[in-house]
PDB file of C-alpha atoms in Angstrom:
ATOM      1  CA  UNK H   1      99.731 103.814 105.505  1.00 38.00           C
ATOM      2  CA  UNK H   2     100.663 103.577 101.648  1.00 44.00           C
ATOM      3  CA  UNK H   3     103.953 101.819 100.786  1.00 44.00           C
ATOM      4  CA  UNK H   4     106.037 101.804  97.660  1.00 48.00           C
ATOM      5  CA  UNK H   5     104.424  98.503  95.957  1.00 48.00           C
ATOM      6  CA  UNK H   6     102.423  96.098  97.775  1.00 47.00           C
ATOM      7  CA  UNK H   7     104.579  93.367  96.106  1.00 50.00           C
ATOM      8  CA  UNK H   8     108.015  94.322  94.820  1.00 50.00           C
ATOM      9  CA  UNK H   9     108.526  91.368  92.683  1.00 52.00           C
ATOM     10  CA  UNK H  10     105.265  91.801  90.992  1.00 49.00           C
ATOM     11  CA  UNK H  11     105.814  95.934  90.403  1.00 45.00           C
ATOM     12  CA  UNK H  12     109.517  94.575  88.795  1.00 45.00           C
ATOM     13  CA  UNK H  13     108.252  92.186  86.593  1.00 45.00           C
ATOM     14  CA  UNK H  14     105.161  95.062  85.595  1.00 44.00           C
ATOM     15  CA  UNK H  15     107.980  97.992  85.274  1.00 43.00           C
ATOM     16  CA  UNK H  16     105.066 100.488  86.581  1.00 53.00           C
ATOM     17  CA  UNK H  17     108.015 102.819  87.120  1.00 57.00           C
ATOM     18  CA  UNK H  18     109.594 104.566  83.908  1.00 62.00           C
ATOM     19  CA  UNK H  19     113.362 103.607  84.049  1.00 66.00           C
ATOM     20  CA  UNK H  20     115.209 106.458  83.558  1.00 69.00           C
ATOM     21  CA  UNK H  21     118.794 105.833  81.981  1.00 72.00           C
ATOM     22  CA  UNK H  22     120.118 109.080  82.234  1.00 74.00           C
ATOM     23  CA  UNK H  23     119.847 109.029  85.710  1.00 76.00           C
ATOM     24  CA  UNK H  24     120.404 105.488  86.397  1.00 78.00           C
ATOM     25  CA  UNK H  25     122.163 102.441  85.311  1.00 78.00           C
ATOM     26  CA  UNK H  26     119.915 100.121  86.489  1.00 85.00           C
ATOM     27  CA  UNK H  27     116.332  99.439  87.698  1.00 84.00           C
ATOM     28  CA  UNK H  28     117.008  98.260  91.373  1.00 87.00           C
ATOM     29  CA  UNK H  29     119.151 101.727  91.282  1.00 85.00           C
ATOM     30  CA  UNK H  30     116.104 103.756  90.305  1.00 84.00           C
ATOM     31  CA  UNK H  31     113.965 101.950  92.953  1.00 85.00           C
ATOM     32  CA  UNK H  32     116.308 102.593  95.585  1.00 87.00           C
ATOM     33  CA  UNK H  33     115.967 106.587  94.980  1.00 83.00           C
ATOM     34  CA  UNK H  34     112.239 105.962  95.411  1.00 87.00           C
ATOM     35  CA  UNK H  35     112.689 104.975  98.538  1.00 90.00           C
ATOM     36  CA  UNK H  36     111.413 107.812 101.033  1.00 89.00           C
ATOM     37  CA  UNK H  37     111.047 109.786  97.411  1.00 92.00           C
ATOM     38  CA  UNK H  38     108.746 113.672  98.117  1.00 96.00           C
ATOM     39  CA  UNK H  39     108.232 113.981  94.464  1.00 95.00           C
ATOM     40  CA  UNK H  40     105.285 112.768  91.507  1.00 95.00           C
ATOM     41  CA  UNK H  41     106.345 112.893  88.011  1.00 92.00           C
ATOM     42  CA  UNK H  42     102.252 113.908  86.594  1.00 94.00           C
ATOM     43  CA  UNK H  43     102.533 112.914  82.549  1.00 90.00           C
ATOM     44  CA  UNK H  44      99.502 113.082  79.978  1.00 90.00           C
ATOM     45  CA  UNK H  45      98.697 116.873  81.247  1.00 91.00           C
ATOM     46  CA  UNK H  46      97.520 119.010  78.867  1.00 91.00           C
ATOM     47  CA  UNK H  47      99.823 122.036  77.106  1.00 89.00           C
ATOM     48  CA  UNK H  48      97.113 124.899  78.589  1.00 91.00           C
ATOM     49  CA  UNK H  49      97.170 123.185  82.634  1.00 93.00           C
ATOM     50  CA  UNK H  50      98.383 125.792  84.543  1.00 94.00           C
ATOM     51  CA  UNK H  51     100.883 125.346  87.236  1.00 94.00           C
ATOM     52  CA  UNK H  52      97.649 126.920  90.068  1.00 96.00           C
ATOM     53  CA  UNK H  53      95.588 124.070  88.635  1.00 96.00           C
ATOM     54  CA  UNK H  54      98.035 121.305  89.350  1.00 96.00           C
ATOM     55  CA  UNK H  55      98.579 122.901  92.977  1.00 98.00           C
ATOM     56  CA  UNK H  56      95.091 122.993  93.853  1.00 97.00           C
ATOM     57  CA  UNK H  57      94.248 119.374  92.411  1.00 97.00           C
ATOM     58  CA  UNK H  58      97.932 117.774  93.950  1.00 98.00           C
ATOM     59  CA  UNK H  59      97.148 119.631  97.425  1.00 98.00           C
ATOM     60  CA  UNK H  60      94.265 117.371  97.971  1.00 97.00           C
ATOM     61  CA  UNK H  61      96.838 114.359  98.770  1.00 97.00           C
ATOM     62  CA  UNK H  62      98.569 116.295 101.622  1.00 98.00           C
ATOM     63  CA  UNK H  63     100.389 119.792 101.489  1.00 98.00           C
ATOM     64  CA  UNK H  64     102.441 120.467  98.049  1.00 98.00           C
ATOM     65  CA  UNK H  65     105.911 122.232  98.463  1.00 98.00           C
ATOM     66  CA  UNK H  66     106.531 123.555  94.765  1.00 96.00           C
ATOM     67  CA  UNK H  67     105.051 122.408  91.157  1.00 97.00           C
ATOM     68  CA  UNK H  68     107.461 122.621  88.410  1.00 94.00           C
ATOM     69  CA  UNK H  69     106.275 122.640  84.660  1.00 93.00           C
ATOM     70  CA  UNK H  70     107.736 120.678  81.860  1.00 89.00           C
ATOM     71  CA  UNK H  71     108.624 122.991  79.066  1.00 87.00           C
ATOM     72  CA  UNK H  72     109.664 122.674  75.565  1.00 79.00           C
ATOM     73  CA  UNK H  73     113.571 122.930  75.790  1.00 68.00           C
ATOM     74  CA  UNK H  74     113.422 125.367  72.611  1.00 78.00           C
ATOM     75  CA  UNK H  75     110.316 127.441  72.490  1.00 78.00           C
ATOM     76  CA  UNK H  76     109.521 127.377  76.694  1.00 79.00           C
ATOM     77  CA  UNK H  77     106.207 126.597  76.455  1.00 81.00           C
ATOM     78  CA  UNK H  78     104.530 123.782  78.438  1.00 84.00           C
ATOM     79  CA  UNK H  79     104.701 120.511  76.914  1.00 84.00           C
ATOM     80  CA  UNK H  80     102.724 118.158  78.936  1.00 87.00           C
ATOM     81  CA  UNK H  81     104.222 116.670  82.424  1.00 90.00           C
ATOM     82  CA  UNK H  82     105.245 118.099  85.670  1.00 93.00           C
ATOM     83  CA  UNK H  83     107.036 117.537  88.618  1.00 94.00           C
ATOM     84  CA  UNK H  84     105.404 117.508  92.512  1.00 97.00           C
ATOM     85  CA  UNK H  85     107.448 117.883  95.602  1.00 97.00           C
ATOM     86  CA  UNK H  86     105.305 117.426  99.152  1.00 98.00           C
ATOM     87  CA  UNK H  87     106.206 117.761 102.283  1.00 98.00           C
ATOM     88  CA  UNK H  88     106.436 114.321 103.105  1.00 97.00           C
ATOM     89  CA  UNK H  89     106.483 110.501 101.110  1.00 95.00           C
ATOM     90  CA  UNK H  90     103.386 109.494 102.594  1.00 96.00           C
ATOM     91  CA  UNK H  91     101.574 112.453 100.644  1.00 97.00           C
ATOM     92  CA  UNK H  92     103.674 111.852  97.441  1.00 96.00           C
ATOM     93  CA  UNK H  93     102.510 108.259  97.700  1.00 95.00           C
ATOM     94  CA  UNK H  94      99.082 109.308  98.157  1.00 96.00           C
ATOM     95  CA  UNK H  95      98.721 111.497  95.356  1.00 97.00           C
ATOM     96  CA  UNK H  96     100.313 108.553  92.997  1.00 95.00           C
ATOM     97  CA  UNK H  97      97.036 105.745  94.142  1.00 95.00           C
ATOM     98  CA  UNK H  98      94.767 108.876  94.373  1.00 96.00           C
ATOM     99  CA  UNK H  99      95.140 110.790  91.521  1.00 96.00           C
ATOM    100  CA  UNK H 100      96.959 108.277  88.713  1.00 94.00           C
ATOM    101  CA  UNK H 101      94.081 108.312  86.513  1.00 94.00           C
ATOM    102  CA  UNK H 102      91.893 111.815  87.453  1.00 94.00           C
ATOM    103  CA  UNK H 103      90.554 113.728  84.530  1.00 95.00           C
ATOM    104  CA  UNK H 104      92.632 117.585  84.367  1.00 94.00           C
ATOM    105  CA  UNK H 105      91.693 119.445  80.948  1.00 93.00           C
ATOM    106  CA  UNK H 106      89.602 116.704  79.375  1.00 92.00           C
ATOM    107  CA  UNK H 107      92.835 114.706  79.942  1.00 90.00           C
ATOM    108  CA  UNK H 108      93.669 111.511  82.156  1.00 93.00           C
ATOM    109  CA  UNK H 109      96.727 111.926  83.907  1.00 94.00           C
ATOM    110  CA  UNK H 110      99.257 109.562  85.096  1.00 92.00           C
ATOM    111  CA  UNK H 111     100.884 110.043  88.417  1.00 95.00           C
ATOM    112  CA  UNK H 112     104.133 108.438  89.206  1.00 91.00           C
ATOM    113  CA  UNK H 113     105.993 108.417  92.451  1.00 92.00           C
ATOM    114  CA  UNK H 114     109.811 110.189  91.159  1.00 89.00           C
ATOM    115  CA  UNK H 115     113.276 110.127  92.566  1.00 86.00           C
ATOM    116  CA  UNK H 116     113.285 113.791  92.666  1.00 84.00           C
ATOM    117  CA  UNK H 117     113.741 117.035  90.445  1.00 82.00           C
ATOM    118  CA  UNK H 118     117.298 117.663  88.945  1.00 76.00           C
ATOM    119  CA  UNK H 119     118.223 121.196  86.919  1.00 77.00           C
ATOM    120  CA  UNK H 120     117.467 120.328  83.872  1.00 70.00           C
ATOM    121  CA  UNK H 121     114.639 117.492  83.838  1.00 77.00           C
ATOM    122  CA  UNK H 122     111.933 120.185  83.423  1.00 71.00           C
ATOM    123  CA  UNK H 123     112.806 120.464  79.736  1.00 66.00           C
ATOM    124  CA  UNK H 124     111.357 117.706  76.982  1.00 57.00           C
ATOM    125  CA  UNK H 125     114.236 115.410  75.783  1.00 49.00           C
ATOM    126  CA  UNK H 126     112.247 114.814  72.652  1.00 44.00           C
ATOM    127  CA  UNK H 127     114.429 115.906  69.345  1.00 46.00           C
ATOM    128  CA  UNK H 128     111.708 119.105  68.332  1.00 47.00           C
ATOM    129  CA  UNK H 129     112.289 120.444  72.249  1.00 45.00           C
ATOM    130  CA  UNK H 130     109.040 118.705  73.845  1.00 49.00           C
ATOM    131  CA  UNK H 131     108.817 115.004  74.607  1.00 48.00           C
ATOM    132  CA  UNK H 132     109.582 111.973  72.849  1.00 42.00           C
ATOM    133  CA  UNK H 133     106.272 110.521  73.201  1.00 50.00           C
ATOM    134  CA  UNK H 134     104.521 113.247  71.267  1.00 54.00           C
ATOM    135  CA  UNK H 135     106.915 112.952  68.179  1.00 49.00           C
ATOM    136  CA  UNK H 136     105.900 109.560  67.960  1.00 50.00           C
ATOM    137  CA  UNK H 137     102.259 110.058  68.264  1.00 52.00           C
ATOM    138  CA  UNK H 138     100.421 109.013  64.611  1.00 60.00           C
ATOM    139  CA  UNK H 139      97.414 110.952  65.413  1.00 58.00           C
ATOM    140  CA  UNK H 140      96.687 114.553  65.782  1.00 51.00           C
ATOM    141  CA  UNK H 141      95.780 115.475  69.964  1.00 59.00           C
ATOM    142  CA  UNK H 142      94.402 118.856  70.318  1.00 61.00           C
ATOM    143  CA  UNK H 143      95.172 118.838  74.305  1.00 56.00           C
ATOM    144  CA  UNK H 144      99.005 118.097  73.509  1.00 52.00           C
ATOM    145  CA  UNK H 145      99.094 121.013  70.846  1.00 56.00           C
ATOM    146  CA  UNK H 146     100.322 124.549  71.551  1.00 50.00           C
TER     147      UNK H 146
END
């Protein structure tokens, strides 16, 4: 059976999990919400990953309810993460030690166990619409282009 961390010490002092302010004022508030969590945050995809692609990879930890795409907040195209809801925790947790690191479009993808889609969190919070890690990339990436 997979757990949230074997050691939850060791995943605090590692912050594996992105802390997510808007949501939450605090860390051991975040990792509460994780707690029984159905949902994978999937970051690093590339713009052209099609929501049938992530299904079909995703359904190999156990049976996917809904994929939602991240989108550009101002031109609604993809920019590069998605959200996974399964029917149960022990699938999302599955698809987080399975998958975190799987190739998808010549990309590696991380897979994070989430607290759970809001309205809203598909958009990029980055300043140009998409996400803040891509306006502070230095070099060009051709898979994180539209």
């Amino acid at each position: 059976m997979a757990t949230l961390f074997h050691d939850e010490e060791e995943a605090k002092q590692q912050q594996k999990v992105y802390m997510d302010r808007k949501y939450f004022s605090s860390y051991d508030q975040q990792i509460a919400a994780l707690r029984g969590s159905k949902w994978v945050y999937v970051g690093n995809t590339s713009f052209h990953t099609s929501e049938v692609q992530m299904h079909a990879l995703f359904s190999q930890a156990g049976r996917v309810q809904r994929v939602i795409m991240g989108l550009n907040s101002r031109m609604k195209t993809p920019c590069g993460f998605c959200f996974v809801e399964y029917m149960t925790c022990e699938s999302a947790l599955n698809a987080v030690s399975m998958l975190s690191g799987t190739i998808l479009d010549d990309r590696q993808i991380r897979v994070e166990l989430d607290f759970g889609y809001r309205t809203g969190r598909h958009f990029g919070r980055g300043m140009s619409g998409g996400q803040v890690r891509d306006e502070k990339r230095t070099g060009f990436d051709k898979g994180r282009s539209t």
